[in-house]
Amino acid sequence: LGIVAAAVDKGQLKNGVQKGPKETREHGLERLFKKLGAKVNDYGEVTQPKDRQPDVILNCENQRALVKTNIELTECVAKSVSENDMTLMLGGDHSVGFGSIAGHLKIFPTSFVVWVDAHADINTPRSSVSRHTHDVRSIGIEGVMETALKTIMRFSPNCQIHLSFDIDGLDPKYAASTGTPVPGGLSLEEGKYICKTLGQTGENEIILYCSLGLLKSMVVAEVNTLLGSPEDAKTTLNSALEIIKSALLLD
């Protein structure tokens, strides 16, 4: 298991999200690693300058810092993905999606990304209203994942999978300490089901899509314990750990 930390906050406005990797580790992640019983390789922490940059490039702020950070992240994630069965990356804001996906694709060019988020995050620089980089139908979570797996198999059979999980995809009841919480989000059990289903691809009888590859890398982003109450922060950190446990099939 490879671990990459990204103390990144320049993809949005709110201070504190850069502390997410450290807070998650200290909240119980190290104990989780011991329970896993696997060799854990730590690839350190990628950081950004403390000061925000006044530059605006293509309508987006802090672009020089974001590009520099994500180039570094790309190399760090690629090294981890190439050397480990599974890579876990801890954000930071969700602008780390650039470097994490690029690093994964350097090693596995034929891959599929599953993106869990309260927001689509698909603005182009010119269409962004917020000027920041990271600016279901009722079929049930089982139906959603069945559709996702069928789609992966249809377009990229035998590909490897990258999961990018923004904690704000969970309902604020489970993750209030995040920059852009949205009511009506996933329950914690639904979030865990997504992660567990992807973690089981290729090796569990309940997954019928045997031509799928494996979950090879995962990002958990946007945990910000400076937002909300102390109880909110604790609940959000607990949810982040539960998400990780499910992806690693430890729950």
CSV table of N, CA and C in Angstrom, one decimal, residues 151-209:
chain,number,residue,atom,x,y,z
A,151,THR,N,-20.8,0.2,-17.4
A,151,THR,CA,-20.2,1.3,-18.2
A,151,THR,C,-18.7,1.1,-18.4
A,152,ILE,N,-18.1,0.8,-17.2
A,152,ILE,CA,-16.6,0.6,-17.3
A,152,ILE,C,-16.3,-0.6,-18.2
A,153,MET,N,-17.1,-1.7,-18.0
A,153,MET,CA,-16.8,-2.9,-18.8
A,153,MET,C,-17.0,-2.6,-20.3
A,154,ARG,N,-18.0,-1.8,-20.6
A,154,ARG,CA,-18.4,-1.6,-22.0
A,154,ARG,C,-17.3,-0.7,-22.7
A,155,PHE,N,-16.8,0.3,-22.0
A,155,PHE,CA,-15.9,1.2,-22.7
A,155,PHE,C,-14.4,0.8,-22.4
A,156,SER,N,-14.1,0.2,-21.3
A,156,SER,CA,-12.7,0.0,-20.9
A,156,SER,C,-12.6,-1.4,-20.2
A,157,PRO,N,-12.9,-2.5,-20.9
A,157,PRO,CA,-12.7,-3.8,-20.3
A,157,PRO,C,-11.3,-4.1,-19.9
A,158,ASN,N,-11.1,-4.7,-18.8
A,158,ASN,CA,-9.8,-5.1,-18.2
A,158,ASN,C,-8.9,-3.9,-17.9
A,159,CYS,N,-9.6,-2.7,-17.7
A,159,CYS,CA,-8.9,-1.5,-17.3
A,159,CYS,C,-8.7,-1.5,-15.8
A,160,GLN,N,-7.8,-0.7,-15.3
A,160,GLN,CA,-7.6,-0.5,-13.9
A,160,GLN,C,-8.4,0.7,-13.5
A,161,ILE,N,-8.8,0.8,-12.2
A,161,ILE,CA,-9.8,1.8,-11.7
A,161,ILE,C,-9.1,2.8,-10.8
A,162,HIS,N,-9.5,4.0,-10.9
A,162,HIS,CA,-9.1,5.1,-10.0
A,162,HIS,C,-10.3,5.7,-9.4
A,163,LEU,N,-10.4,5.8,-8.1
A,163,LEU,CA,-11.5,6.3,-7.4
A,163,LEU,C,-11.2,7.7,-6.7
A,164,SER,N,-11.9,8.7,-7.1
A,164,SER,CA,-11.7,10.0,-6.5
A,164,SER,C,-12.9,10.4,-5.7
A,165,PHE,N,-12.7,10.5,-4.4
A,165,PHE,CA,-13.9,10.6,-3.5
A,165,PHE,C,-13.8,11.9,-2.7
A,166,ASP,N,-14.6,12.9,-3.1
A,166,ASP,CA,-14.7,14.2,-2.4
A,166,ASP,C,-15.7,13.9,-1.2
A,167,ILE,N,-15.2,14.2,0.0
A,167,ILE,CA,-16.0,13.9,1.2
A,167,ILE,C,-17.3,14.7,1.2
A,168,ASP,N,-17.4,15.8,0.4
A,168,ASP,CA,-18.7,16.5,0.4
A,168,ASP,C,-19.8,15.7,-0.4
A,169,GLY,N,-19.4,14.6,-1.0
A,169,GLY,CA,-20.4,13.8,-1.7
A,169,GLY,C,-21.3,13.1,-0.6
A,170,LEU,N,-20.9,13.0,0.6
A,170,LEU,CA,-21.7,12.5,1.7
A,170,LEU,C,-22.6,13.6,2.2
A,171,ASP,N,-23.7,13.3,2.7
A,171,ASP,CA,-24.6,14.2,3.3
A,171,ASP,C,-23.9,14.9,4.5
A,172,PRO,N,-24.2,16.2,4.8
A,172,PRO,CA,-23.6,16.9,5.9
A,172,PRO,C,-23.8,16.2,7.3
A,173,LYS,N,-24.8,15.4,7.4
A,173,LYS,CA,-25.0,14.6,8.6
A,173,LYS,C,-23.7,13.8,8.9
A,174,TYR,N,-23.0,13.4,7.8
A,174,TYR,CA,-21.8,12.5,8.0
A,174,TYR,C,-20.5,13.2,7.7
A,175,ALA,N,-20.6,14.4,7.0
A,175,ALA,CA,-19.4,15.1,6.6
A,175,ALA,C,-19.7,16.6,6.5
A,176,ALA,N,-19.9,17.2,7.7
A,176,ALA,CA,-20.2,18.7,7.7
A,176,ALA,C,-18.9,19.5,7.6
A,177,SER,N,-17.8,19.0,8.0
A,177,SER,CA,-16.5,19.7,8.0
A,177,SER,C,-15.9,19.6,6.6
A,178,THR,N,-16.4,20.3,5.7
A,178,THR,CA,-15.9,20.3,4.3
A,178,THR,C,-16.3,21.7,3.7
A,179,GLY,N,-15.6,22.1,2.7
A,179,GLY,CA,-15.8,23.4,2.1
A,179,GLY,C,-17.1,23.7,1.5
A,180,THR,N,-17.7,22.7,0.9
A,180,THR,CA,-19.0,23.0,0.2
A,180,THR,C,-20.0,21.9,0.5
A,181,PRO,N,-20.5,21.7,1.7
A,181,PRO,CA,-21.4,20.7,2.1
A,181,PRO,C,-22.8,20.9,1.4
A,182,VAL,N,-23.4,19.9,0.9
A,182,VAL,CA,-24.7,20.0,0.2
A,182,VAL,C,-25.7,19.0,0.8
A,183,PRO,N,-26.8,19.5,1.4
A,183,PRO,CA,-27.8,18.6,1.9
A,183,PRO,C,-28.4,17.6,0.9
A,184,GLY,N,-28.7,16.5,1.3
A,184,GLY,CA,-29.3,15.5,0.4
A,184,GLY,C,-28.2,14.6,-0.2
A,185,GLY,N,-27.0,14.6,0.4
A,185,GLY,CA,-26.0,13.8,-0.2
A,185,GLY,C,-26.1,12.3,0.1
A,186,LEU,N,-25.1,11.5,-0.2
A,186,LEU,CA,-25.0,10.1,0.1
A,186,LEU,C,-25.0,9.9,1.6
A,187,SER,N,-25.6,8.8,2.0
A,187,SER,CA,-25.5,8.3,3.4
A,187,SER,C,-24.1,7.7,3.5
A,188,LEU,N,-23.6,7.6,4.7
A,188,LEU,CA,-22.3,6.9,4.9
A,188,LEU,C,-22.3,5.5,4.4
A,189,GLU,N,-23.4,4.8,4.6
A,189,GLU,CA,-23.4,3.4,4.1
A,189,GLU,C,-23.4,3.4,2.6
A,190,GLU,N,-24.0,4.4,1.9
A,190,GLU,CA,-24.0,4.4,0.4
A,190,GLU,C,-22.6,4.7,0.0
A,191,GLY,N,-21.9,5.6,0.6
A,191,GLY,CA,-20.5,5.9,0.3
A,191,GLY,C,-19.6,4.7,0.5
A,192,LYS,N,-19.8,4.0,1.5
A,192,LYS,CA,-19.0,2.8,1.8
A,192,LYS,C,-19.3,1.7,0.8
A,193,TYR,N,-20.6,1.6,0.4
A,193,TYR,CA,-21.0,0.6,-0.6
A,193,TYR,C,-20.2,0.9,-2.0
A,194,ILE,N,-20.1,2.1,-2.4
A,194,ILE,CA,-19.4,2.5,-3.6
A,194,ILE,C,-18.0,2.0,-3.5
A,195,CYS,N,-17.3,2.3,-2.4
A,195,CYS,CA,-15.9,1.9,-2.2
A,195,CYS,C,-15.7,0.4,-2.1
A,196,LYS,N,-16.6,-0.2,-1.4
A,196,LYS,CA,-16.4,-1.7,-1.2
A,196,LYS,C,-16.7,-2.4,-2.5
A,197,THR,N,-17.7,-1.9,-3.3
A,197,THR,CA,-18.0,-2.6,-4.6
A,197,THR,C,-16.8,-2.4,-5.5
A,198,LEU,N,-16.1,-1.3,-5.6
A,198,LEU,CA,-15.0,-1.1,-6.4
A,198,LEU,C,-13.8,-1.9,-5.9
A,199,GLY,N,-13.7,-1.9,-4.6
A,199,GLY,CA,-12.6,-2.7,-4.0
A,199,GLY,C,-12.6,-4.2,-4.2
A,200,GLN,N,-13.8,-4.7,-4.5
A,200,GLN,CA,-14.0,-6.1,-4.8
A,200,GLN,C,-13.9,-6.5,-6.2
A,201,THR,N,-13.8,-5.6,-7.1
A,201,THR,CA,-13.8,-5.9,-8.5
A,201,THR,C,-12.7,-6.9,-8.8
A,202,GLY,N,-13.0,-7.9,-9.6
A,202,GLY,CA,-12.1,-8.9,-10.1
A,202,GLY,C,-11.8,-10.0,-9.1
A,203,GLU,N,-12.4,-10.0,-7.9
A,203,GLU,CA,-12.0,-11.0,-6.9
A,203,GLU,C,-13.1,-11.5,-6.0
A,204,ASN,N,-14.3,-11.0,-6.2
A,204,ASN,CA,-15.4,-11.4,-5.3
A,204,ASN,C,-16.6,-11.9,-6.1
A,205,GLU,N,-17.2,-12.9,-5.6
A,205,GLU,CA,-18.3,-13.6,-6.3
A,205,GLU,C,-19.5,-12.6,-6.6
A,206,ILE,N,-19.7,-11.6,-5.7
A,206,ILE,CA,-20.9,-10.8,-5.9
A,206,ILE,C,-20.7,-9.8,-7.1
A,207,ILE,N,-19.4,-9.7,-7.6
A,207,ILE,CA,-19.2,-8.9,-8.7
A,207,ILE,C,-19.1,-9.8,-10.0
A,208,LEU,N,-20.1,-9.7,-10.8
A,208,LEU,CA,-20.3,-10.6,-11.9
A,208,LEU,C,-19.5,-10.1,-13.1
A,209,TYR,N,-18.9,-8.9,-13.1
A,209,TYR,CA,-18.2,-8.4,-14.2
A,209,TYR,C,-16.7,-8.8,-14.2
